Amino acid sequence: MEEPHRLELARRPARQDIDMDLLTALQSESYAINFPEQTFREALFRPWLSSGIRRGEVWIYTLDGTMVGWLWLDLQRPRRQAHIVHVQVATANWGRGLGRWIVEDAIAQARAIGRSRMTLSVTKANARAMALYESLGFQVLEDQGDRQMMVLRL
């Protein structure tokens, strides 16, 4: 596996004017992988994503100036919690360690502001994501049928 040089991978806040179309396209791709029997509804996703961008919760990750992934990190949770709403690496960049780097960055952001735990929800069919989260120390908190809620104590 090619490991990205950490100084080359950059994070910036998402912007509606330049990122909305690409993030929507990536989400559509992710949705097809995680929920193949369902239809992605762009008309519902765009306002939801827009709200996260306005709150400063959505981050774009670039490698050598090219967008390779994104993260939606909710740090407004009660009781010192953080929640990964969404994390995604563009499929052309799978297998390079970028997903791990992005999740580790989310963990670092949460720790930096004193959060004591991080949660996320993952579809059981997404074996790659589940393996990544487990390798980082996330544990199953609740089985929700086709999904599971996972937690990491910070």
PDB file of C-alpha atoms in Angstrom, residues 18-77:
ATOM      1  CA  ILE A  18     -17.009  25.123  -5.620  1.00  0.00           C
ATOM      2  CA  ASP A  19     -17.527  21.763  -3.878  1.00  0.00           C
ATOM      3  CA  MET A  20     -21.264  20.991  -3.890  1.00  0.00           C
ATOM      4  CA  ASP A  21     -21.399  19.281  -7.303  1.00  0.00           C
ATOM      5  CA  LEU A  22     -18.337  17.096  -6.706  1.00  0.00           C
ATOM      6  CA  LEU A  23     -19.433  16.119  -3.184  1.00  0.00           C
ATOM      7  CA  THR A  24     -22.890  15.245  -4.487  1.00  0.00           C
ATOM      8  CA  ALA A  25     -21.371  13.062  -7.218  1.00  0.00           C
ATOM      9  CA  LEU A  26     -19.117  11.314  -4.705  1.00  0.00           C
ATOM     10  CA  GLN A  27     -22.040  10.765  -2.326  1.00  0.00           C
ATOM     11  CA  SER A  28     -24.077   9.252  -5.160  1.00  0.00           C
ATOM     12  CA  GLU A  29     -21.217   6.823  -5.832  1.00  0.00           C
ATOM     13  CA  SER A  30     -20.928   5.975  -2.129  1.00  0.00           C
ATOM     14  CA  TYR A  31     -24.673   5.495  -1.817  1.00  0.00           C
ATOM     15  CA  ALA A  32     -24.678   2.971  -4.661  1.00  0.00           C
ATOM     16  CA  ILE A  33     -21.990   0.971  -2.844  1.00  0.00           C
ATOM     17  CA  ASN A  34     -23.609   1.112   0.599  1.00  0.00           C
ATOM     18  CA  PHE A  35     -27.279   0.926  -0.386  1.00  0.00           C
ATOM     19  CA  PRO A  36     -27.411  -0.821  -3.793  1.00  0.00           C
ATOM     20  CA  GLU A  37     -31.124  -1.559  -3.477  1.00  0.00           C
ATOM     21  CA  GLN A  38     -32.017   2.113  -2.869  1.00  0.00           C
ATOM     22  CA  THR A  39     -32.054   5.211  -5.048  1.00  0.00           C
ATOM     23  CA  PHE A  40     -29.855   8.174  -4.167  1.00  0.00           C
ATOM     24  CA  ARG A  41     -31.983  11.293  -3.801  1.00  0.00           C
ATOM     25  CA  GLU A  42     -29.911  14.303  -4.745  1.00  0.00           C
ATOM     26  CA  ALA A  43     -32.765  16.708  -3.933  1.00  0.00           C
ATOM     27  CA  LEU A  44     -32.648  15.547  -0.295  1.00  0.00           C
ATOM     28  CA  PHE A  45     -28.873  15.333  -0.044  1.00  0.00           C
ATOM     29  CA  ARG A  46     -27.967  18.828  -1.283  1.00  0.00           C
ATOM     30  CA  PRO A  47     -29.850  20.820   1.417  1.00  0.00           C
ATOM     31  CA  TRP A  48     -28.558  18.451   4.110  1.00  0.00           C
ATOM     32  CA  LEU A  49     -24.957  18.835   2.893  1.00  0.00           C
ATOM     33  CA  SER A  50     -25.427  22.585   2.573  1.00  0.00           C
ATOM     34  CA  SER A  51     -26.367  22.784   6.252  1.00  0.00           C
ATOM     35  CA  GLY A  52     -23.171  20.949   7.244  1.00  0.00           C
ATOM     36  CA  ILE A  53     -21.031  23.196   5.066  1.00  0.00           C
ATOM     37  CA  ARG A  54     -22.645  26.317   6.588  1.00  0.00           C
ATOM     38  CA  ARG A  55     -21.816  25.018  10.091  1.00  0.00           C
ATOM     39  CA  GLY A  56     -18.182  24.416   9.109  1.00  0.00           C
ATOM     40  CA  GLU A  57     -18.419  20.643   9.588  1.00  0.00           C
ATOM     41  CA  VAL A  58     -17.426  19.496   6.079  1.00  0.00           C
ATOM     42  CA  TRP A  59     -13.775  19.190   5.090  1.00  0.00           C
ATOM     43  CA  ILE A  60     -12.129  18.585   1.721  1.00  0.00           C
ATOM     44  CA  TYR A  61      -8.855  16.639   1.555  1.00  0.00           C
ATOM     45  CA  THR A  62      -6.486  17.214  -1.334  1.00  0.00           C
ATOM     46  CA  LEU A  63      -3.306  15.471  -2.387  1.00  0.00           C
ATOM     47  CA  ASP A  64      -1.002  17.534  -4.582  1.00  0.00           C
ATOM     48  CA  GLY A  65      -3.908  19.919  -5.243  1.00  0.00           C
ATOM     49  CA  THR A  66      -6.402  17.215  -6.276  1.00  0.00           C
ATOM     50  CA  MET A  67      -9.458  16.419  -4.143  1.00  0.00           C
ATOM     51  CA  VAL A  68      -9.115  12.824  -2.927  1.00  0.00           C
ATOM     52  CA  GLY A  69     -11.646  12.638  -0.097  1.00  0.00           C
ATOM     53  CA  TRP A  70     -13.972  14.407   2.259  1.00  0.00           C
ATOM     54  CA  LEU A  71     -15.158  14.310   5.835  1.00  0.00           C
ATOM     55  CA  TRP A  72     -18.268  15.529   7.606  1.00  0.00           C
ATOM     56  CA  LEU A  73     -17.390  15.825  11.283  1.00  0.00           C
ATOM     57  CA  ASP A  74     -20.076  16.944  13.747  1.00  0.00           C
ATOM     58  CA  LEU A  75     -18.413  18.427  16.829  1.00  0.00           C
ATOM     59  CA  GLN A  76     -21.638  20.020  18.131  1.00  0.00           C
ATOM     60  CA  ARG A  77     -22.824  16.874  19.909  1.00  0.00           C
TER      61      ARG A  77
END
